[in-house]
PDB file of C-alpha atoms in Angstrom:
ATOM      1  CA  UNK A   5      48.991  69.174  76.296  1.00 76.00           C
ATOM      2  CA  UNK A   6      46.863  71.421  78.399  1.00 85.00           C
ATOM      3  CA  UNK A   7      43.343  70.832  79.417  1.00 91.00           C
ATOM      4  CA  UNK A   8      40.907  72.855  81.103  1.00 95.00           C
ATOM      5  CA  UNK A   9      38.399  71.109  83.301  1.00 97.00           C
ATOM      6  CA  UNK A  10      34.618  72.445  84.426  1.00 97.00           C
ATOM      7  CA  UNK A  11      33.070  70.114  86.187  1.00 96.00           C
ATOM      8  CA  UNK A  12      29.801  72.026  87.019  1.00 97.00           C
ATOM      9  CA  UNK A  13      27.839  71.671  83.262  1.00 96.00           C
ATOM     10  CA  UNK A  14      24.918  73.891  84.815  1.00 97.00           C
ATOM     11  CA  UNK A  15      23.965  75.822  88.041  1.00 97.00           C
ATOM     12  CA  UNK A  16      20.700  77.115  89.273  1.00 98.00           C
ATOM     13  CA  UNK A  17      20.981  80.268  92.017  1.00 98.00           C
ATOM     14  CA  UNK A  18      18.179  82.302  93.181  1.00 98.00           C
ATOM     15  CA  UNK A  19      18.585  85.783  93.020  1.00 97.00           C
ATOM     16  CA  UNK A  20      20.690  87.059  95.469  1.00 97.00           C
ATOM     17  CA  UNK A  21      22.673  84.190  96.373  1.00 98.00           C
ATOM     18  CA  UNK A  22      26.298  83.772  96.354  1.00 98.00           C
ATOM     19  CA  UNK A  23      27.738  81.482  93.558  1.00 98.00           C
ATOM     20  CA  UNK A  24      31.076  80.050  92.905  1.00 98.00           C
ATOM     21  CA  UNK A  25      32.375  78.718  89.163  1.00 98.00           C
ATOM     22  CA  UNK A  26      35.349  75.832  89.555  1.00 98.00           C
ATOM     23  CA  UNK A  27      37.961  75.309  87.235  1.00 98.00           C
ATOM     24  CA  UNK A  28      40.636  73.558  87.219  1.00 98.00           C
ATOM     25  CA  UNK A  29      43.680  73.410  84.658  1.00 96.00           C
ATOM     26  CA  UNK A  30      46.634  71.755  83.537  1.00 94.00           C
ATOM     27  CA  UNK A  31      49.664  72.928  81.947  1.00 90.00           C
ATOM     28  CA  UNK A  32      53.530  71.932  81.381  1.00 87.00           C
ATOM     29  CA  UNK A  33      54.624  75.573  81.453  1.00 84.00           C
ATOM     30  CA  UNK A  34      55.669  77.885  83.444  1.00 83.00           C
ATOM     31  CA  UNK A  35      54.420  80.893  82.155  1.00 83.00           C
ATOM     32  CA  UNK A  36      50.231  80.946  81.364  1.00 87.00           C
ATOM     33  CA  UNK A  37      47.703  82.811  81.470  1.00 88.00           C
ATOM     34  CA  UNK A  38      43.680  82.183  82.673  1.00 91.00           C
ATOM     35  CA  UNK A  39      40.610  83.617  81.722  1.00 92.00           C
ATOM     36  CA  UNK A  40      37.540  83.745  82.188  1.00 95.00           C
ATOM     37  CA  UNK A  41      34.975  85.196  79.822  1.00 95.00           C
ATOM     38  CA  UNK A  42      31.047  85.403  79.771  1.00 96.00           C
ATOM     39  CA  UNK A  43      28.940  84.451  76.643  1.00 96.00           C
ATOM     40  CA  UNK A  44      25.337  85.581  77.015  1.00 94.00           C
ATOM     41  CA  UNK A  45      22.216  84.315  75.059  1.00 90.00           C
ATOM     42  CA  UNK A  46      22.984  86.908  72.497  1.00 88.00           C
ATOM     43  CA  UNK A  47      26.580  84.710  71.626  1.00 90.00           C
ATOM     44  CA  UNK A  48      29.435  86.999  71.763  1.00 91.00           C
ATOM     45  CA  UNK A  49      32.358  85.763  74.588  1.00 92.00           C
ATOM     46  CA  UNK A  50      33.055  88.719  76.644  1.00 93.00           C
ATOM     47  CA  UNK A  51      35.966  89.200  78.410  1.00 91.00           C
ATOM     48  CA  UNK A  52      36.076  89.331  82.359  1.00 93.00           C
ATOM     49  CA  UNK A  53      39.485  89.078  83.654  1.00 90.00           C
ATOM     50  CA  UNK A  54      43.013  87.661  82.843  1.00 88.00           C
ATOM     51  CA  UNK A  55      45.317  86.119  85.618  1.00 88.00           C
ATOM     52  CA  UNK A  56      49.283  85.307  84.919  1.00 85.00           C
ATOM     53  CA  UNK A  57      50.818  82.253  86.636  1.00 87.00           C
ATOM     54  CA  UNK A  58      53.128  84.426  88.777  1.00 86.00           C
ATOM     55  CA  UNK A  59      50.572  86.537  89.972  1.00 82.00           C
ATOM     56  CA  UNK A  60      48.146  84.518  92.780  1.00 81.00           C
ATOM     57  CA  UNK A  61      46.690  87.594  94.356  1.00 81.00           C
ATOM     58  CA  UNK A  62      42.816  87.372  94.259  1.00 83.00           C
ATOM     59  CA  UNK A  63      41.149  89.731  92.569  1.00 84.00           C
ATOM     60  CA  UNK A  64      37.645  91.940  93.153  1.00 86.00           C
ATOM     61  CA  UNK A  65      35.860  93.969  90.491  1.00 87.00           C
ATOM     62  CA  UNK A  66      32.224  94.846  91.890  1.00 92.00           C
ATOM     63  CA  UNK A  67      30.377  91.638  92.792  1.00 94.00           C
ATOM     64  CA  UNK A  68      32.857  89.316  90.804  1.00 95.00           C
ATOM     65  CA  UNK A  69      35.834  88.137  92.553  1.00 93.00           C
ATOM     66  CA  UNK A  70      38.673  85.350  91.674  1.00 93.00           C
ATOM     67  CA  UNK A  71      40.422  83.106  93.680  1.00 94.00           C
ATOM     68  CA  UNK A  72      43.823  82.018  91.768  1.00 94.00           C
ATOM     69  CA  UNK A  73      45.379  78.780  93.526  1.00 93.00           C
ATOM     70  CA  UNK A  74      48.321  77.584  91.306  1.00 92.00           C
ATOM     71  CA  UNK A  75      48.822  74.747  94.464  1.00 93.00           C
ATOM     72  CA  UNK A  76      45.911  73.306  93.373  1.00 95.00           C
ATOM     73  CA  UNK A  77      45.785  74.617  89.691  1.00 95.00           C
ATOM     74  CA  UNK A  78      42.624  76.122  90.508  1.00 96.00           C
ATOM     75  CA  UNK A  79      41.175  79.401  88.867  1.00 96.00           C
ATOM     76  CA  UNK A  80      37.635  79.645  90.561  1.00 96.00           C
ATOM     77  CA  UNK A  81      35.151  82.725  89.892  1.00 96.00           C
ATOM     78  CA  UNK A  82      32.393  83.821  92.405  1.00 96.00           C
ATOM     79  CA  UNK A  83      29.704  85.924  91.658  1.00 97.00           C
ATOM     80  CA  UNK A  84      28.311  87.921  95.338  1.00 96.00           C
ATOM     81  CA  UNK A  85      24.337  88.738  94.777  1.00 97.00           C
ATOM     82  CA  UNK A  86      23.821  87.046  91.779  1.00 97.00           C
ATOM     83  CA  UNK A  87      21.051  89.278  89.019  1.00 97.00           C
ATOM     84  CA  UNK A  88      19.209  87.879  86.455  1.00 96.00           C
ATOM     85  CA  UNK A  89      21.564  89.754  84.230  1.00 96.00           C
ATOM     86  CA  UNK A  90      24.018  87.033  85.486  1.00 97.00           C
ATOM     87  CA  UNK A  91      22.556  84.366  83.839  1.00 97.00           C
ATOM     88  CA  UNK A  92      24.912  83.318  80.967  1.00 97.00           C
ATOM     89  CA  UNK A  93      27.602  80.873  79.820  1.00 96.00           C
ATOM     90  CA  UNK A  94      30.691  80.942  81.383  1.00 97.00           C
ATOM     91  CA  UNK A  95      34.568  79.573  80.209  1.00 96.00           C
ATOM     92  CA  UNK A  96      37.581  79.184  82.061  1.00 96.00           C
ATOM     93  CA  UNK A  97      40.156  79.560  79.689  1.00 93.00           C
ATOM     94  CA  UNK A  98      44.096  78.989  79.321  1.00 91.00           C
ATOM     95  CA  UNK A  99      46.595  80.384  77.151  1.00 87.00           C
ATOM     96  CA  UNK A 100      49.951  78.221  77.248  1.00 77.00           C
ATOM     97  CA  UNK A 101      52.573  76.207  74.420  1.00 67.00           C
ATOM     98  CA  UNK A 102      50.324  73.574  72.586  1.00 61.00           C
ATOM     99  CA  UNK A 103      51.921  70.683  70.945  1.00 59.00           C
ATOM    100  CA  UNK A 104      52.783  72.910  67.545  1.00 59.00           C
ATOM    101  CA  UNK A 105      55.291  75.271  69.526  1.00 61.00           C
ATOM    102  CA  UNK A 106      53.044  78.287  69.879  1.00 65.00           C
ATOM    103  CA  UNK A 107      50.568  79.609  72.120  1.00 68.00           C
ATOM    104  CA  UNK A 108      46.989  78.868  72.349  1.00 75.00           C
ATOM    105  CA  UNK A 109      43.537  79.515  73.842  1.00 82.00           C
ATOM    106  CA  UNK A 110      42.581  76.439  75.560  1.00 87.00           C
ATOM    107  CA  UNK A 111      38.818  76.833  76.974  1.00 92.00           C
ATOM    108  CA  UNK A 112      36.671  74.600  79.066  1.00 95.00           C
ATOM    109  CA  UNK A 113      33.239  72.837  78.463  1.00 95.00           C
ATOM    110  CA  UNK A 114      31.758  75.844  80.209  1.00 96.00           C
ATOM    111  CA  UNK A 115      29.340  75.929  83.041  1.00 97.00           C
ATOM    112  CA  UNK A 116      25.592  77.355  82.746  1.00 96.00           C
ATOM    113  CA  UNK A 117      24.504  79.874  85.028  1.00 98.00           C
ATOM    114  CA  UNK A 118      21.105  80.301  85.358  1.00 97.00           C
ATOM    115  CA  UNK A 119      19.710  83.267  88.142  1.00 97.00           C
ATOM    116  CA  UNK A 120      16.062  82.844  89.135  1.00 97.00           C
ATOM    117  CA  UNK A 121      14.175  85.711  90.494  1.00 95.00           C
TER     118      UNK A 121
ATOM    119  CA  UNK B   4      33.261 101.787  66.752  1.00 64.00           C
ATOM    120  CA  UNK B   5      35.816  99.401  67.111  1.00 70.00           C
ATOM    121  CA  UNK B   6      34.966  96.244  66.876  1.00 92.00           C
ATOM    122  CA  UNK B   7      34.509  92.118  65.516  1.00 95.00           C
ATOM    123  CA  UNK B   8      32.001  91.550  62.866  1.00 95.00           C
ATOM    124  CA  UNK B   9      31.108  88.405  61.575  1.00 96.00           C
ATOM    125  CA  UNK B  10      28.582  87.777  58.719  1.00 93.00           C
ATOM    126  CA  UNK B  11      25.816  86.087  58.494  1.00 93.00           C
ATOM    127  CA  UNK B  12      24.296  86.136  61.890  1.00 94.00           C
ATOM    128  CA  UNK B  13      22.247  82.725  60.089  1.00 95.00           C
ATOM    129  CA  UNK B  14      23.441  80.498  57.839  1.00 94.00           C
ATOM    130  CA  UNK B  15      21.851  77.821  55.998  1.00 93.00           C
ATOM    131  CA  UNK B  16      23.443  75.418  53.857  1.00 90.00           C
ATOM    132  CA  UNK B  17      22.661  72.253  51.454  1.00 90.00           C
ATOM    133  CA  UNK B  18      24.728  69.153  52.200  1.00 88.00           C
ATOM    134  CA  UNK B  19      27.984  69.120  49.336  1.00 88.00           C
ATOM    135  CA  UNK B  20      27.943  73.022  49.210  1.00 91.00           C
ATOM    136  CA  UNK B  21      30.917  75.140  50.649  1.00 94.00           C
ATOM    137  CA  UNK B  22      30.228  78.154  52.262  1.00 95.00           C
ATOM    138  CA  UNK B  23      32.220  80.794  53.613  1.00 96.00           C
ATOM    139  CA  UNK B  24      31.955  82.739  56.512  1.00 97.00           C
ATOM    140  CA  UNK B  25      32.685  86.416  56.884  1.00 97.00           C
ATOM    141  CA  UNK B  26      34.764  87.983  59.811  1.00 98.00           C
ATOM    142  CA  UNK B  27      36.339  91.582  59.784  1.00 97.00           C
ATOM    143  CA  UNK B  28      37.960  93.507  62.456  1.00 97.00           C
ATOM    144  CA  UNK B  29      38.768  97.062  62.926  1.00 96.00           C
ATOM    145  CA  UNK B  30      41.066  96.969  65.843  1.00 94.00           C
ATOM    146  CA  UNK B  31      44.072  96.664  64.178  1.00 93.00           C
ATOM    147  CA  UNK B  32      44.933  93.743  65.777  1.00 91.00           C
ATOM    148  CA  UNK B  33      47.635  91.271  64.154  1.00 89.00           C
ATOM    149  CA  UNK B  34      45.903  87.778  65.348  1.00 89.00           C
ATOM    150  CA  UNK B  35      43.151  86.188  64.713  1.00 92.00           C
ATOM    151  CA  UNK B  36      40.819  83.034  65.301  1.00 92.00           C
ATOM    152  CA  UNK B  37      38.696  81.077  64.155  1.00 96.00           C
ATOM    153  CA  UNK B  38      36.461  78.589  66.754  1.00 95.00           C
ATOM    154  CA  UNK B  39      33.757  75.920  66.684  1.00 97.00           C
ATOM    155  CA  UNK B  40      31.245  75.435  69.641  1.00 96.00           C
ATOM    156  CA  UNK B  41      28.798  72.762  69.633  1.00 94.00           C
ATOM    157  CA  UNK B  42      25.965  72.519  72.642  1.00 86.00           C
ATOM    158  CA  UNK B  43      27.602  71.414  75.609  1.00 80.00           C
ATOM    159  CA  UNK B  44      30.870  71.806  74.295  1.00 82.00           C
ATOM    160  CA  UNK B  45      33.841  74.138  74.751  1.00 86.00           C
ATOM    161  CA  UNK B  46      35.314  76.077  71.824  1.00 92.00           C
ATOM    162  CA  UNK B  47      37.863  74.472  70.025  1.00 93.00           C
ATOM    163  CA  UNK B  48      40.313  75.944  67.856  1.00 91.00           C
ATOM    164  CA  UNK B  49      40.037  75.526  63.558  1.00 95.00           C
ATOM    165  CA  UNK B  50      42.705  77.971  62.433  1.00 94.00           C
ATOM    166  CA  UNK B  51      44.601  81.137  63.567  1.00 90.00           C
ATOM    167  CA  UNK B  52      46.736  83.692  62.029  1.00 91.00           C
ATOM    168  CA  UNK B  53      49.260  85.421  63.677  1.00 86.00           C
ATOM    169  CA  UNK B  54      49.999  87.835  60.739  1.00 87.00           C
ATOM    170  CA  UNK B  55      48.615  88.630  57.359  1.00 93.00           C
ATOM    171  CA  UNK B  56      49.356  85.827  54.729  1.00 94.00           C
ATOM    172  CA  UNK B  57      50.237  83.446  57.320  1.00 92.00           C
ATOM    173  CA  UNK B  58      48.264  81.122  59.341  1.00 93.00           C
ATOM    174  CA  UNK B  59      48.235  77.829  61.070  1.00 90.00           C
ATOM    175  CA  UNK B  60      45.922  74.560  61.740  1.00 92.00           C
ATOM    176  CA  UNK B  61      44.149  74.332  65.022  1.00 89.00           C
ATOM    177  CA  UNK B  62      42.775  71.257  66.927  1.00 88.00           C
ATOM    178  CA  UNK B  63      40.157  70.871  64.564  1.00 94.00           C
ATOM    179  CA  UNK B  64      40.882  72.032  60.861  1.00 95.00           C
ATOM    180  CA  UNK B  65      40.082  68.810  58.814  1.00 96.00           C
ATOM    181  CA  UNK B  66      37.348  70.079  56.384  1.00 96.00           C
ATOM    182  CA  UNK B  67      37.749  73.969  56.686  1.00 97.00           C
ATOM    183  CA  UNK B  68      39.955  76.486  54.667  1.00 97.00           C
ATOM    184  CA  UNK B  69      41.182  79.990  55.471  1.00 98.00           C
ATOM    185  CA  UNK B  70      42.943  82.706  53.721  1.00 97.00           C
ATOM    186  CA  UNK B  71      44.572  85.867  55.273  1.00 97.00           C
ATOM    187  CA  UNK B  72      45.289  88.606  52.959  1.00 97.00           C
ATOM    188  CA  UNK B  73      44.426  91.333  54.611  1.00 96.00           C
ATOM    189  CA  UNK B  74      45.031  92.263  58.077  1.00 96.00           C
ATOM    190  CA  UNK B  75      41.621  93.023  58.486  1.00 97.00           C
ATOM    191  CA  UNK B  76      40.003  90.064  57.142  1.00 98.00           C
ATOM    192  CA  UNK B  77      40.270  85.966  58.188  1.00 98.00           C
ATOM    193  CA  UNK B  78      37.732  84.140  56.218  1.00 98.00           C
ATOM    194  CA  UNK B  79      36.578  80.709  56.962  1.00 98.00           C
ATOM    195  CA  UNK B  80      35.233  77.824  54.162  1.00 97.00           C
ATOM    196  CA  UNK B  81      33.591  75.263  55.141  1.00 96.00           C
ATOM    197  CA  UNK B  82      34.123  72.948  52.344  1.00 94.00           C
ATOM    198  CA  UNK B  83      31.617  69.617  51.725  1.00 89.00           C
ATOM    199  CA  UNK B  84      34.638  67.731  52.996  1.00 88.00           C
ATOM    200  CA  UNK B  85      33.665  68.516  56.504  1.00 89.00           C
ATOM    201  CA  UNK B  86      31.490  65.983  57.740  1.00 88.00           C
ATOM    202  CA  UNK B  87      29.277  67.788  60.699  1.00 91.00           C
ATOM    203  CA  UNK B  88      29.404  70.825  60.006  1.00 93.00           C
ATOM    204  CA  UNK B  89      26.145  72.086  61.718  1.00 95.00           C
ATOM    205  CA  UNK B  90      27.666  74.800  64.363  1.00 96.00           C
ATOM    206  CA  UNK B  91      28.029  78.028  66.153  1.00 96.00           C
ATOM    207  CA  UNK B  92      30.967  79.462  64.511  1.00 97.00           C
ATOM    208  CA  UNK B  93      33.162  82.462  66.848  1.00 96.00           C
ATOM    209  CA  UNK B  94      35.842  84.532  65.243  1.00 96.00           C
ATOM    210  CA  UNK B  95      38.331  86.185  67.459  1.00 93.00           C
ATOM    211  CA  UNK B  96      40.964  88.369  67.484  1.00 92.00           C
ATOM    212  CA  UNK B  97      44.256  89.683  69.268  1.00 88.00           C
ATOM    213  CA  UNK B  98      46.549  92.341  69.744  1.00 85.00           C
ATOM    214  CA  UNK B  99      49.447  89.798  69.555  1.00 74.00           C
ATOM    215  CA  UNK B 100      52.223  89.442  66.919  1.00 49.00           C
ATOM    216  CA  UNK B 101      54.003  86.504  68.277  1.00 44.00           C
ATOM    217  CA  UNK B 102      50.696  84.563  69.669  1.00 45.00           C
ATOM    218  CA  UNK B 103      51.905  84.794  73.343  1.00 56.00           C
ATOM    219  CA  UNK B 104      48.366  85.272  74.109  1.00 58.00           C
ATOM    220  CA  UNK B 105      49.386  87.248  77.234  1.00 64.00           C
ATOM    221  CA  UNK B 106      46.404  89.883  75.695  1.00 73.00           C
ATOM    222  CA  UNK B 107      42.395  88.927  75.931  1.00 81.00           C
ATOM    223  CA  UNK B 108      40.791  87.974  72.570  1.00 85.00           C
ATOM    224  CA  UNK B 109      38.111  89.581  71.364  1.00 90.00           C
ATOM    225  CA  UNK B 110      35.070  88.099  69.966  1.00 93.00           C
ATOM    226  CA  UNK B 111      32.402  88.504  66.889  1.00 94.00           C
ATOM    227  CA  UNK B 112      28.993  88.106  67.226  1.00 94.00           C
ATOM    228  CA  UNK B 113      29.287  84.362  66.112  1.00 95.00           C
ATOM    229  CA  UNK B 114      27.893  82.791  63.263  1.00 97.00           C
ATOM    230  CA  UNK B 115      25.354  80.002  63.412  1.00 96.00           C
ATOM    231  CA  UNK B 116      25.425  77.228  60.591  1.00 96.00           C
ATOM    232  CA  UNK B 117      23.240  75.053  59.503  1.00 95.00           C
ATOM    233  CA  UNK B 118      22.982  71.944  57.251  1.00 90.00           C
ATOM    234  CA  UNK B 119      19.676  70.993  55.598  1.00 86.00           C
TER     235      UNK B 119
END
């Protein structure tokens, strides 16, 4: 079975401040797929970025950035000048075989991210 | 615009009553979702579909129902059988066929029931 684990349940940043999301994952297969998306207050998930097992390169996009460590089955998310508009809910997710023979979404407890100004 | 709706934002129901929930997607996409996320909690899977007239049980389908006859269209019961049903309901959906999940899901608004 896979799991997804975050162990931070909420973080408070003041604005401006640097701010890293863990999480960590387990999976049987091979071939998987992370993600992390971003749920605001209003409810809807919103996709942020998808990562493939065989590809470890970190990425960048603006002030987000992800550090993919398959060594340490680590998928960690860091937010550079956190805004306000940062504040939200955000899951780690990953996609892999479940028990049933097919793929699914497998998402974490999530962690809160509150920005103070 | 292309998008997830699901309907009603609010939903309020009396304790032995099914209800169902609406969710309809214009993307043309060939999976779908259905989720549950309580406070504090992760989302965890109820049922999918992968294609129309076909779908499967999740981690978490005692007590719910779905039906899948058009591609558009995954509704979700909640039938009096389902014991805490109080919840923030998300429906989702995929470009997938085969449920590789190698795509990002996309995600409704959410619905939020409630039990009185």
């Amino acid at each position: 079975a896979q799991k997804v684990t975050q162990a931070q349940t909420e973080i408070s940043v003041v604005e401006k401040e640097d701010v890293t999301l863990d999480c960590v994952y387990e999976t049987r297969d091979t071939t998987y797929y992370l993600f992390w998306y971003k749920q605001p207050p209003s409810g809807e998930l919103v996709f942020l970025i998808r990562r493939n097992s065989f590809d470890e390169q970190n990425e960048i996009s603006g002030r987000y950035s992800w550090n993919f460590q398959k060594s340490t089955s680590s998928f960690n998310f860091t937010i550079t000048a956190s805004q306000v508009v940062d504040s939200a809910v955000y899951f780690c997710a990953l996609s892999g075989l479940s028990g049933a023979g097919s793929y699914q979404l497998t998402f974490g407890k999530g962690t809160k991210l509150s920005v103070i100004p | 615009d292309g998008g997830i709706t699901q309907s009603p934002k609010y939903l309020f129901r009396k304790e032995g009553q099914n209800v169902t929930l609406s969710c309809e997607q214009n993307l043309n996409h060939d999976a779908m979702y259905w989720y549950r996320q309580d406070p504090g909690q992760g989302l965890r899977l109820i049922y999918y579909s992968q294609i129309v007239n076909d779908f499967q049980k999740g981690d978490i389908a005692e007590g719910y129902s779905v039906s899948r006859e058009k591609k558009e269209s995954f509704p979700l019961t909640v039938t009096s059988a389902q014991k805490n049903p109080t919840a923030f309901y998300l429906c989702a959906s995929s470009i997938d066929a085969v449920g590789t999940m190698n795509t990002e899901a996309f995600f409704g608004q959410g619905t939020r029931l409630t039990v009185v």
